[in-house]
PDB file of C-alpha atoms in Angstrom:
ATOM      1  CA  UNK A   1     111.084  85.578 104.153  1.00  0.00           C
ATOM      2  CA  UNK A   2     106.742  86.349 103.720  1.00  0.00           C
ATOM      3  CA  UNK A   3     105.466  85.067 101.005  1.00  0.00           C
ATOM      4  CA  UNK A   4     104.645  87.161  98.734  1.00  0.00           C
ATOM      5  CA  UNK A   5     100.471  88.910  98.811  1.00  0.00           C
ATOM      6  CA  UNK A   6      98.652  87.221  95.678  1.00  0.00           C
ATOM      7  CA  UNK A   7      96.458  89.165  93.556  1.00  0.00           C
ATOM      8  CA  UNK A   8      92.731  88.913  94.461  1.00  0.00           C
ATOM      9  CA  UNK A   9      90.112  87.913  91.958  1.00  0.00           C
ATOM     10  CA  UNK A  10      88.555  91.169  90.791  1.00  0.00           C
ATOM     11  CA  UNK A  11      85.920  92.624  88.676  1.00  0.00           C
ATOM     12  CA  UNK A  12      86.316  93.579  85.468  1.00  0.00           C
ATOM     13  CA  UNK A  13      88.446  96.600  85.746  1.00  0.00           C
ATOM     14  CA  UNK A  14      90.508  98.349  82.702  1.00  0.00           C
ATOM     15  CA  UNK A  15      93.776  99.912  82.923  1.00  0.00           C
ATOM     16  CA  UNK A  16      95.105 103.010  81.116  1.00  0.00           C
ATOM     17  CA  UNK A  17      98.965 103.425  81.126  1.00  0.00           C
ATOM     18  CA  UNK A  18     101.631 106.051  79.241  1.00  0.00           C
ATOM     19  CA  UNK A  19     104.334 108.438  80.091  1.00  0.00           C
ATOM     20  CA  UNK A  20     103.762 111.131  80.937  1.00  0.00           C
ATOM     21  CA  UNK A  21     102.162 114.159  78.827  1.00  0.00           C
ATOM     22  CA  UNK A  22     100.891 111.254  76.768  1.00  0.00           C
ATOM     23  CA  UNK A  23      97.344 112.535  76.865  1.00  0.00           C
ATOM     24  CA  UNK A  24      96.245 110.236  79.317  1.00  0.00           C
ATOM     25  CA  UNK A  25      93.287 112.149  81.293  1.00  0.00           C
ATOM     26  CA  UNK A  26      92.081 114.050  77.814  1.00  0.00           C
ATOM     27  CA  UNK A  27      91.655 109.876  76.446  1.00  0.00           C
ATOM     28  CA  UNK A  28      89.895 108.951  79.335  1.00  0.00           C
ATOM     29  CA  UNK A  29      87.903 112.246  80.098  1.00  0.00           C
ATOM     30  CA  UNK A  30      86.337 110.194  76.532  1.00  0.00           C
ATOM     31  CA  UNK A  31      85.484 107.303  77.613  1.00  0.00           C
ATOM     32  CA  UNK A  32      84.050 108.551  80.397  1.00  0.00           C
ATOM     33  CA  UNK A  33      81.790 110.669  77.744  1.00  0.00           C
ATOM     34  CA  UNK A  34      80.614 107.303  76.598  1.00  0.00           C
ATOM     35  CA  UNK A  35      80.843 104.780  79.402  1.00  0.00           C
ATOM     36  CA  UNK A  36      79.590 104.412  82.912  1.00  0.00           C
ATOM     37  CA  UNK A  37      83.312 104.726  84.293  1.00  0.00           C
ATOM     38  CA  UNK A  38      84.717 106.059  87.630  1.00  0.00           C
ATOM     39  CA  UNK A  39      88.514 106.188  87.597  1.00  0.00           C
ATOM     40  CA  UNK A  40      90.590 105.398  89.372  1.00  0.00           C
ATOM     41  CA  UNK A  41      94.100 107.386  89.675  1.00  0.00           C
ATOM     42  CA  UNK A  42      97.608 105.168  89.695  1.00  0.00           C
ATOM     43  CA  UNK A  43      99.904 108.331  89.750  1.00  0.00           C
ATOM     44  CA  UNK A  44     102.092 108.805  93.466  1.00  0.00           C
ATOM     45  CA  UNK A  45     101.460 112.507  92.556  1.00  0.00           C
ATOM     46  CA  UNK A  46      98.428 113.088  92.484  1.00  0.00           C
ATOM     47  CA  UNK A  47      97.404 111.579  95.938  1.00  0.00           C
ATOM     48  CA  UNK A  48      98.734 115.079  97.316  1.00  0.00           C
ATOM     49  CA  UNK A  49      96.702 117.646  98.590  1.00  0.00           C
ATOM     50  CA  UNK A  50      98.160 120.483  96.985  1.00  0.00           C
ATOM     51  CA  UNK A  51     100.620 119.647  95.205  1.00  0.00           C
ATOM     52  CA  UNK A  52      97.801 120.388  92.109  1.00  0.00           C
ATOM     53  CA  UNK A  53     100.178 122.524  89.117  1.00  0.00           C
ATOM     54  CA  UNK A  54     102.961 121.187  89.367  1.00  0.00           C
ATOM     55  CA  UNK A  55     101.072 117.410  88.731  1.00  0.00           C
ATOM     56  CA  UNK A  56      99.354 118.619  86.098  1.00  0.00           C
ATOM     57  CA  UNK A  57      96.321 117.115  88.208  1.00  0.00           C
ATOM     58  CA  UNK A  58      92.939 117.096  86.547  1.00  0.00           C
ATOM     59  CA  UNK A  59      91.206 120.888  87.001  1.00  0.00           C
ATOM     60  CA  UNK A  60      87.656 121.210  89.082  1.00  0.00           C
ATOM     61  CA  UNK A  61      85.717 120.782  86.354  1.00  0.00           C
ATOM     62  CA  UNK A  62      87.490 117.228  84.691  1.00  0.00           C
ATOM     63  CA  UNK A  63      87.860 116.219  88.461  1.00  0.00           C
ATOM     64  CA  UNK A  64      83.560 116.635  88.559  1.00  0.00           C
ATOM     65  CA  UNK A  65      82.411 114.637  85.040  1.00  0.00           C
ATOM     66  CA  UNK A  66      83.439 112.011  86.144  1.00  0.00           C
ATOM     67  CA  UNK A  67      83.155 110.240  89.865  1.00  0.00           C
ATOM     68  CA  UNK A  68      87.767 110.458  90.510  1.00  0.00           C
ATOM     69  CA  UNK A  69      89.229 108.058  93.384  1.00  0.00           C
ATOM     70  CA  UNK A  70      92.962 108.451  95.168  1.00  0.00           C
ATOM     71  CA  UNK A  71      93.380 111.923  93.854  1.00  0.00           C
ATOM     72  CA  UNK A  72      94.022 114.716  96.933  1.00  0.00           C
ATOM     73  CA  UNK A  73      93.715 111.716  99.754  1.00  0.00           C
ATOM     74  CA  UNK A  74      97.287 111.838 101.114  1.00  0.00           C
ATOM     75  CA  UNK A  75      98.963 115.324 102.929  1.00  0.00           C
ATOM     76  CA  UNK A  76     102.324 115.943 101.752  1.00  0.00           C
ATOM     77  CA  UNK A  77     103.914 115.255 104.329  1.00  0.00           C
ATOM     78  CA  UNK A  78     102.549 111.663 104.207  1.00  0.00           C
ATOM     79  CA  UNK A  79     104.585 109.187 102.213  1.00  0.00           C
ATOM     80  CA  UNK A  80     102.327 106.742 100.449  1.00  0.00           C
ATOM     81  CA  UNK A  81     102.813 103.569  98.781  1.00  0.00           C
ATOM     82  CA  UNK A  82     102.659 100.734  96.736  1.00  0.00           C
ATOM     83  CA  UNK A  83     100.665  98.510  98.764  1.00  0.00           C
ATOM     84  CA  UNK A  84      98.672 101.217 100.624  1.00  0.00           C
ATOM     85  CA  UNK A  85      98.661 101.096  96.454  1.00  0.00           C
ATOM     86  CA  UNK A  86      97.011  98.123  95.893  1.00  0.00           C
ATOM     87  CA  UNK A  87      94.901  97.253  98.910  1.00  0.00           C
ATOM     88  CA  UNK A  88      92.750 101.530  98.356  1.00  0.00           C
ATOM     89  CA  UNK A  89      92.821 100.284  94.919  1.00  0.00           C
ATOM     90  CA  UNK A  90      91.080  96.563  95.490  1.00  0.00           C
ATOM     91  CA  UNK A  91      88.429  97.822  97.668  1.00  0.00           C
ATOM     92  CA  UNK A  92      87.547 100.245  95.353  1.00  0.00           C
ATOM     93  CA  UNK A  93      87.371  98.045  91.847  1.00  0.00           C
ATOM     94  CA  UNK A  94      85.101  96.015  93.835  1.00  0.00           C
ATOM     95  CA  UNK A  95      82.626  99.167  94.858  1.00  0.00           C
ATOM     96  CA  UNK A  96      82.463 100.523  91.462  1.00  0.00           C
ATOM     97  CA  UNK A  97      81.604  97.250  89.917  1.00  0.00           C
ATOM     98  CA  UNK A  98      78.812  96.548  92.563  1.00  0.00           C
ATOM     99  CA  UNK A  99      77.399  99.814  91.678  1.00  0.00           C
ATOM    100  CA  UNK A 100      77.081  98.923  88.036  1.00  0.00           C
ATOM    101  CA  UNK A 101      80.481 101.159  87.355  1.00  0.00           C
ATOM    102  CA  UNK A 102      83.589 100.035  84.617  1.00  0.00           C
ATOM    103  CA  UNK A 103      86.795 100.494  86.832  1.00  0.00           C
ATOM    104  CA  UNK A 104      89.158 102.813  84.231  1.00  0.00           C
ATOM    105  CA  UNK A 105      92.582 103.043  86.250  1.00  0.00           C
ATOM    106  CA  UNK A 106      94.578 106.064  84.621  1.00  0.00           C
ATOM    107  CA  UNK A 107      98.219 106.902  85.325  1.00  0.00           C
ATOM    108  CA  UNK A 108     101.825 106.708  84.890  1.00  0.00           C
ATOM    109  CA  UNK A 109     103.136 104.617  88.279  1.00  0.00           C
ATOM    110  CA  UNK A 110     104.508 102.029  86.706  1.00  0.00           C
ATOM    111  CA  UNK A 111     105.341 100.618  89.859  1.00  0.00           C
ATOM    112  CA  UNK A 112     101.181 100.578  91.102  1.00  0.00           C
ATOM    113  CA  UNK A 113     100.710  98.721  87.641  1.00  0.00           C
ATOM    114  CA  UNK A 114     102.815  95.431  88.140  1.00  0.00           C
ATOM    115  CA  UNK A 115     102.142  95.614  91.958  1.00  0.00           C
ATOM    116  CA  UNK A 116      98.177  95.406  90.986  1.00  0.00           C
ATOM    117  CA  UNK A 117      99.043  92.483  88.280  1.00  0.00           C
ATOM    118  CA  UNK A 118     101.686  90.704  90.164  1.00  0.00           C
ATOM    119  CA  UNK A 119     100.846  91.184  93.392  1.00  0.00           C
ATOM    120  CA  UNK A 120     103.375  92.739  96.088  1.00  0.00           C
ATOM    121  CA  UNK A 121     106.157  90.391  98.455  1.00  0.00           C
ATOM    122  CA  UNK A 122     106.785  92.686 101.547  1.00  0.00           C
ATOM    123  CA  UNK A 123     109.736  95.012 101.675  1.00  0.00           C
ATOM    124  CA  UNK A 124     112.030  95.616 105.291  1.00  0.00           C
ATOM    125  CA  UNK A 125     110.295  99.009 106.590  1.00  0.00           C
ATOM    126  CA  UNK A 126     111.403 102.319 106.127  1.00  0.00           C
ATOM    127  CA  UNK A 127     114.265 102.391 108.596  1.00  0.00           C
ATOM    128  CA  UNK A 128     115.146 106.478 108.851  1.00  0.00           C
ATOM    129  CA  UNK A 129     119.133 105.671 110.757  1.00  0.00           C
ATOM    130  CA  UNK A 130     120.146 102.904 107.627  1.00  0.00           C
ATOM    131  CA  UNK A 131     118.745 106.229 105.104  1.00  0.00           C
ATOM    132  CA  UNK A 132     121.148 109.274 107.116  1.00  0.00           C
ATOM    133  CA  UNK A 133     124.802 106.737 106.697  1.00  0.00           C
ATOM    134  CA  UNK A 134     123.178 105.868 102.828  1.00  0.00           C
ATOM    135  CA  UNK A 135     122.536 109.645 102.791  1.00  0.00           C
ATOM    136  CA  UNK A 136     125.366 110.483 104.335  1.00  0.00           C
ATOM    137  CA  UNK A 137     127.461 108.771 102.318  1.00  0.00           C
ATOM    138  CA  UNK A 138     126.350 109.705  98.698  1.00  0.00           C
ATOM    139  CA  UNK A 139     127.203 113.736  99.381  1.00  0.00           C
ATOM    140  CA  UNK A 140     130.341 112.344 100.397  1.00  0.00           C
ATOM    141  CA  UNK A 141     131.514 109.719  97.147  1.00  0.00           C
ATOM    142  CA  UNK A 142     129.002 110.630  94.998  1.00  0.00           C
ATOM    143  CA  UNK A 143     125.551 109.317  93.142  1.00  0.00           C
ATOM    144  CA  UNK A 144     127.416 107.461  90.356  1.00  0.00           C
ATOM    145  CA  UNK A 145     129.484 105.870  93.897  1.00  0.00           C
ATOM    146  CA  UNK A 146     126.542 104.580  94.875  1.00  0.00           C
ATOM    147  CA  UNK A 147     125.225 103.141  91.869  1.00  0.00           C
ATOM    148  CA  UNK A 148     128.243 101.759  90.794  1.00  0.00           C
ATOM    149  CA  UNK A 149     128.036 100.323  94.519  1.00  0.00           C
ATOM    150  CA  UNK A 150     124.153  98.886  93.322  1.00  0.00           C
ATOM    151  CA  UNK A 151     125.183  97.092  90.199  1.00  0.00           C
ATOM    152  CA  UNK A 152     127.731  94.740  92.701  1.00  0.00           C
ATOM    153  CA  UNK A 153     124.313  94.143  94.145  1.00  0.00           C
ATOM    154  CA  UNK A 154     121.174  95.054  92.437  1.00  0.00           C
ATOM    155  CA  UNK A 155     122.423  94.777  88.342  1.00  0.00           C
ATOM    156  CA  UNK A 156     118.858  94.905  87.196  1.00  0.00           C
ATOM    157  CA  UNK A 157     117.565  97.591  89.936  1.00  0.00           C
ATOM    158  CA  UNK A 158     120.551  99.240  88.520  1.00  0.00           C
ATOM    159  CA  UNK A 159     120.091  99.395  84.843  1.00  0.00           C
ATOM    160  CA  UNK A 160     116.937 101.354  85.227  1.00  0.00           C
ATOM    161  CA  UNK A 161     118.757 103.672  87.592  1.00  0.00           C
ATOM    162  CA  UNK A 162     119.950 106.703  86.473  1.00  0.00           C
ATOM    163  CA  UNK A 163     123.557 107.393  88.066  1.00  0.00           C
ATOM    164  CA  UNK A 164     122.083 110.624  89.984  1.00  0.00           C
ATOM    165  CA  UNK A 165     118.617 109.140  90.848  1.00  0.00           C
ATOM    166  CA  UNK A 166     119.745 109.430  94.878  1.00  0.00           C
ATOM    167  CA  UNK A 167     116.230 109.165  95.505  1.00  0.00           C
ATOM    168  CA  UNK A 168     115.675 105.724  94.445  1.00  0.00           C
ATOM    169  CA  UNK A 169     119.122 104.607  94.831  1.00  0.00           C
ATOM    170  CA  UNK A 170     119.297 105.155  98.306  1.00  0.00           C
ATOM    171  CA  UNK A 171     116.048 103.212  99.160  1.00  0.00           C
ATOM    172  CA  UNK A 172     117.216 100.611  96.683  1.00  0.00           C
ATOM    173  CA  UNK A 173     120.401 100.425  98.775  1.00  0.00           C
ATOM    174  CA  UNK A 174     118.177 100.177 102.142  1.00  0.00           C
ATOM    175  CA  UNK A 175     116.623  97.564 101.089  1.00  0.00           C
ATOM    176  CA  UNK A 176     119.619  95.519 100.034  1.00  0.00           C
ATOM    177  CA  UNK A 177     121.607  96.632 103.510  1.00  0.00           C
ATOM    178  CA  UNK A 178     118.156  95.938 105.561  1.00  0.00           C
ATOM    179  CA  UNK A 179     117.118  92.484 104.232  1.00  0.00           C
ATOM    180  CA  UNK A 180     120.105  91.156 101.931  1.00  0.00           C
ATOM    181  CA  UNK A 181     117.991  91.144  99.001  1.00  0.00           C
ATOM    182  CA  UNK A 182     118.215  93.264  96.346  1.00  0.00           C
ATOM    183  CA  UNK A 183     115.274  95.697  95.444  1.00  0.00           C
ATOM    184  CA  UNK A 184     114.391  93.279  92.478  1.00  0.00           C
ATOM    185  CA  UNK A 185     113.463  90.631  94.630  1.00  0.00           C
ATOM    186  CA  UNK A 186     110.671  92.415  95.867  1.00  0.00           C
ATOM    187  CA  UNK A 187     109.811  93.652  92.684  1.00  0.00           C
ATOM    188  CA  UNK A 188     109.858  90.401  90.927  1.00  0.00           C
ATOM    189  CA  UNK A 189     106.611  88.530  89.609  1.00  0.00           C
ATOM    190  CA  UNK A 190     104.492  86.297  91.771  1.00  0.00           C
ATOM    191  CA  UNK A 191     102.725  83.502  91.812  1.00  0.00           C
ATOM    192  CA  UNK A 192      99.764  86.299  90.873  1.00  0.00           C
ATOM    193  CA  UNK A 193      96.896  85.165  88.442  1.00  0.00           C
ATOM    194  CA  UNK A 194      98.733  85.847  84.159  1.00  0.00           C
ATOM    195  CA  UNK A 195      98.530  89.549  84.107  1.00  0.00           C
ATOM    196  CA  UNK A 196      97.723  88.965  79.899  1.00  0.00           C
ATOM    197  CA  UNK A 197      94.587  88.667  81.608  1.00  0.00           C
ATOM    198  CA  UNK A 198      94.127  92.945  82.424  1.00  0.00           C
ATOM    199  CA  UNK A 199      93.101  94.741  79.631  1.00  0.00           C
ATOM    200  CA  UNK A 200      96.326  97.265  79.293  1.00  0.00           C
ATOM    201  CA  UNK A 201      95.891  99.803  77.261  1.00  0.00           C
ATOM    202  CA  UNK A 202      98.934 101.963  76.782  1.00  0.00           C
ATOM    203  CA  UNK A 203      99.161 105.754  74.957  1.00  0.00           C
ATOM    204  CA  UNK A 204     102.801 105.574  73.422  1.00  0.00           C
ATOM    205  CA  UNK A 205     103.580 108.428  71.175  1.00  0.00           C
ATOM    206  CA  UNK A 206     105.938 106.812  68.283  1.00  0.00           C
ATOM    207  CA  UNK A 207     107.922 109.785  67.728  1.00  0.00           C
ATOM    208  CA  UNK A 208     109.949 110.692  70.172  1.00  0.00           C
ATOM    209  CA  UNK A 209     110.698 113.775  69.535  1.00  0.00           C
ATOM    210  CA  UNK A 210     106.714 114.801  69.385  1.00  0.00           C
ATOM    211  CA  UNK A 211     107.285 113.555  73.156  1.00  0.00           C
ATOM    212  CA  UNK A 212     109.810 115.788  74.093  1.00  0.00           C
ATOM    213  CA  UNK A 213     107.887 118.333  72.826  1.00  0.00           C
ATOM    214  CA  UNK A 214     104.660 117.827  74.189  1.00  0.00           C
ATOM    215  CA  UNK A 215     107.144 118.016  78.035  1.00  0.00           C
ATOM    216  CA  UNK A 216     108.546 120.958  77.182  1.00  0.00           C
ATOM    217  CA  UNK A 217     104.993 122.569  76.030  1.00  0.00           C
ATOM    218  CA  UNK A 218     103.686 121.064  79.169  1.00  0.00           C
ATOM    219  CA  UNK A 219     106.685 122.248  81.695  1.00  0.00           C
ATOM    220  CA  UNK A 220     106.660 125.773  80.078  1.00  0.00           C
ATOM    221  CA  UNK A 221     102.460 126.479  81.100  1.00  0.00           C
ATOM    222  CA  UNK A 222     103.254 124.869  84.062  1.00  0.00           C
ATOM    223  CA  UNK A 223     105.758 127.676  85.493  1.00  0.00           C
ATOM    224  CA  UNK A 224     103.410 130.600  83.551  1.00  0.00           C
ATOM    225  CA  UNK A 225     100.428 128.633  85.853  1.00  0.00           C
ATOM    226  CA  UNK A 226     102.333 129.416  88.717  1.00  0.00           C
ATOM    227  CA  UNK A 227     104.379 126.606  90.001  1.00  0.00           C
ATOM    228  CA  UNK A 228     107.136 128.325  91.610  1.00  0.00           C
ATOM    229  CA  UNK A 229     104.533 129.648  93.950  1.00  0.00           C
ATOM    230  CA  UNK A 230     103.091 126.604  94.827  1.00  0.00           C
ATOM    231  CA  UNK A 231     106.222 125.157  96.179  1.00  0.00           C
ATOM    232  CA  UNK A 232     106.619 128.299  97.493  1.00  0.00           C
ATOM    233  CA  UNK A 233     102.939 127.909  99.492  1.00  0.00           C
ATOM    234  CA  UNK A 234     104.225 124.236 100.170  1.00  0.00           C
ATOM    235  CA  UNK A 235     108.054 125.383 101.692  1.00  0.00           C
ATOM    236  CA  UNK A 236     105.765 128.141 103.476  1.00  0.00           C
ATOM    237  CA  UNK A 237     103.977 125.574 105.875  1.00  0.00           C
ATOM    238  CA  UNK A 238     107.546 124.900 107.809  1.00  0.00           C
ATOM    239  CA  UNK A 239     106.702 121.238 107.971  1.00  0.00           C
ATOM    240  CA  UNK A 240     107.919 119.972 104.860  1.00  0.00           C
ATOM    241  CA  UNK A 241     111.229 119.426 103.710  1.00  0.00           C
ATOM    242  CA  UNK A 242     113.801 118.645 100.249  1.00  0.00           C
ATOM    243  CA  UNK A 243     113.494 114.102 100.983  1.00  0.00           C
ATOM    244  CA  UNK A 244     109.827 113.767 101.394  1.00  0.00           C
ATOM    245  CA  UNK A 245     108.844 111.607  98.791  1.00  0.00           C
ATOM    246  CA  UNK A 246     106.014 114.111  97.814  1.00  0.00           C
ATOM    247  CA  UNK A 247     109.014 116.874  97.184  1.00  0.00           C
ATOM    248  CA  UNK A 248     110.950 114.375  95.160  1.00  0.00           C
ATOM    249  CA  UNK A 249     108.151 114.506  92.494  1.00  0.00           C
ATOM    250  CA  UNK A 250     109.282 115.154  89.288  1.00  0.00           C
ATOM    251  CA  UNK A 251     109.377 119.425  89.155  1.00  0.00           C
ATOM    252  CA  UNK A 252     109.153 119.495  92.965  1.00  0.00           C
ATOM    253  CA  UNK A 253     112.425 118.976  93.243  1.00  0.00           C
ATOM    254  CA  UNK A 254     113.894 120.928  90.503  1.00  0.00           C
ATOM    255  CA  UNK A 255     111.284 124.199  91.814  1.00  0.00           C
ATOM    256  CA  UNK A 256     112.582 123.222  95.717  1.00  0.00           C
ATOM    257  CA  UNK A 257     116.430 123.361  94.413  1.00  0.00           C
ATOM    258  CA  UNK A 258     115.841 126.413  92.606  1.00  0.00           C
ATOM    259  CA  UNK A 259     114.164 127.925  96.183  1.00  0.00           C
ATOM    260  CA  UNK A 260     117.413 126.393  98.113  1.00  0.00           C
ATOM    261  CA  UNK A 261     119.336 128.606  95.395  1.00  0.00           C
ATOM    262  CA  UNK A 262     121.262 125.564  94.335  1.00  0.00           C
ATOM    263  CA  UNK A 263     120.924 126.635  91.359  1.00  0.00           C
ATOM    264  CA  UNK A 264     119.629 129.400  89.733  1.00  0.00           C
ATOM    265  CA  UNK A 265     116.125 130.506  88.462  1.00  0.00           C
ATOM    266  CA  UNK A 266     117.600 130.563  84.636  1.00  0.00           C
ATOM    267  CA  UNK A 267     117.982 127.456  84.641  1.00  0.00           C
ATOM    268  CA  UNK A 268     114.833 125.534  85.823  1.00  0.00           C
ATOM    269  CA  UNK A 269     113.182 125.444  82.973  1.00  0.00           C
ATOM    270  CA  UNK A 270     115.976 123.261  80.875  1.00  0.00           C
ATOM    271  CA  UNK A 271     116.184 120.929  84.667  1.00  0.00           C
ATOM    272  CA  UNK A 272     112.370 120.469  84.474  1.00  0.00           C
ATOM    273  CA  UNK A 273     112.407 119.561  81.095  1.00  0.00           C
ATOM    274  CA  UNK A 274     114.997 116.935  81.638  1.00  0.00           C
ATOM    275  CA  UNK A 275     114.085 115.094  84.412  1.00  0.00           C
ATOM    276  CA  UNK A 276     110.812 114.597  82.961  1.00  0.00           C
ATOM    277  CA  UNK A 277     112.407 113.522  80.211  1.00  0.00           C
ATOM    278  CA  UNK A 278     113.835 111.051  81.901  1.00  0.00           C
ATOM    279  CA  UNK A 279     110.875 109.876  84.104  1.00  0.00           C
ATOM    280  CA  UNK A 280     109.790 109.121  80.368  1.00  0.00           C
ATOM    281  CA  UNK A 281     112.108 107.064  79.508  1.00  0.00           C
ATOM    282  CA  UNK A 282     111.708 105.117  83.100  1.00  0.00           C
ATOM    283  CA  UNK A 283     107.927 104.454  82.542  1.00  0.00           C
ATOM    284  CA  UNK A 284     108.162 103.964  79.439  1.00  0.00           C
ATOM    285  CA  UNK A 285     110.945 101.441  79.957  1.00  0.00           C
ATOM    286  CA  UNK A 286     108.932 100.086  82.192  1.00  0.00           C
ATOM    287  CA  UNK A 287     105.493  99.712  79.839  1.00  0.00           C
ATOM    288  CA  UNK A 288     108.065  97.580  77.771  1.00  0.00           C
ATOM    289  CA  UNK A 289     107.961  94.549  80.221  1.00  0.00           C
ATOM    290  CA  UNK A 290     104.559  94.563  79.719  1.00  0.00           C
ATOM    291  CA  UNK A 291     103.621  91.934  76.883  1.00  0.00           C
ATOM    292  CA  UNK A 292      99.934  92.232  77.293  1.00  0.00           C
ATOM    293  CA  UNK A 293     100.178  96.112  76.663  1.00  0.00           C
ATOM    294  CA  UNK A 294      97.684  97.327  73.184  1.00  0.00           C
ATOM    295  CA  UNK A 295     100.198 100.461  71.806  1.00  0.00           C
ATOM    296  CA  UNK A 296      98.247 102.815  70.810  1.00  0.00           C
ATOM    297  CA  UNK A 297      99.895 105.591  69.104  1.00  0.00           C
ATOM    298  CA  UNK A 298      99.102 108.481  71.361  1.00  0.00           C
ATOM    299  CA  UNK A 299     100.380 111.043  68.466  1.00  0.00           C
ATOM    300  CA  UNK A 300      98.424 109.935  65.921  1.00  0.00           C
ATOM    301  CA  UNK A 301      95.061 112.255  65.796  1.00  0.00           C
ATOM    302  CA  UNK A 302      92.433 109.457  66.897  1.00  0.00           C
ATOM    303  CA  UNK A 303      94.486 108.463  69.611  1.00  0.00           C
ATOM    304  CA  UNK A 304      91.714 109.115  71.925  1.00  0.00           C
ATOM    305  CA  UNK A 305      88.435 106.385  69.286  1.00  0.00           C
ATOM    306  CA  UNK A 306      91.532 104.245  69.592  1.00  0.00           C
ATOM    307  CA  UNK A 307      91.528 103.915  72.760  1.00  0.00           C
ATOM    308  CA  UNK A 308      87.659 103.881  73.169  1.00  0.00           C
ATOM    309  CA  UNK A 309      87.731 100.830  71.077  1.00  0.00           C
ATOM    310  CA  UNK A 310      89.933  98.816  72.890  1.00  0.00           C
ATOM    311  CA  UNK A 311      88.493  99.210  76.020  1.00  0.00           C
ATOM    312  CA  UNK A 312      84.624  98.642  74.478  1.00  0.00           C
ATOM    313  CA  UNK A 313      86.520  95.281  73.564  1.00  0.00           C
ATOM    314  CA  UNK A 314      88.219  94.781  76.840  1.00  0.00           C
ATOM    315  CA  UNK A 315      84.003  95.212  78.056  1.00  0.00           C
ATOM    316  CA  UNK A 316      82.470  92.645  75.368  1.00  0.00           C
ATOM    317  CA  UNK A 317      85.227  90.044  76.744  1.00  0.00           C
ATOM    318  CA  UNK A 318      87.089  89.991  73.109  1.00  0.00           C
ATOM    319  CA  UNK A 319      90.303  92.492  74.101  1.00  0.00           C
ATOM    320  CA  UNK A 320      93.551  90.565  72.894  1.00  0.00           C
ATOM    321  CA  UNK A 321      96.096  89.692  75.075  1.00  0.00           C
TER     322      UNK A 321
END
């Protein structure tokens, strides 16, 4: 088995993470108005072109305020992996530092953060035939049954997945059947530098009801802004399908299924909000496993100012782990 690729020594960079709808974009732009930063997106959905409304992608005006990286870099037909993110992030961190600016990594894809902090253990490549077999089993026996199988061979991964999370269950079983090792083995911490050396500021609304309200409001705004039409346009290309990682993104999957006729349009709002809440719950679980994080209550009126002060402490070397 190949050894994990350790995270090399990098210049100072600061991370701003949080669950979806926690206010990361506003806080990042607030930092950019005060300090010379360039933003590296840590988001597995923002990489895709043509997926703007459902990803809550920063607007053209917001993107123009400060240089953004790893946004609109991939066609939805092509996947983007954690390993590619780490490689791109390392390159960008060095380039941004060489320009005399601070790399500010912002997003909610916690697997990307973990891979950057801890290094990454090469996983078996995708195996379409094996994946098709697992997909057929899921359709035949139900994804809760495959989740139960995953719990037997990889209880760590199964514990953080919902029984109906077909995409992640499928990938975890594919890795196990291809390698004989659980997915959690590949996500385990490598011998990389301790992640506590990396300033990680997190926006976490301490009142879960407040976060749920924000999620509902944002999904409603997405629908009003033409989210369904955005997915219609993607479908009209003719080369995309519902099993692609891009189309499995939260929100896009629910709209796609609705346009397929699997659900009524009247249930889309409720299903989209429920899926986004589940995503936020997974994100918070990941964050709680990162002991170095500096938590800012995202529902406080001065949250952006608190984040700004934390960034300034990191820049002067006084951030607390």
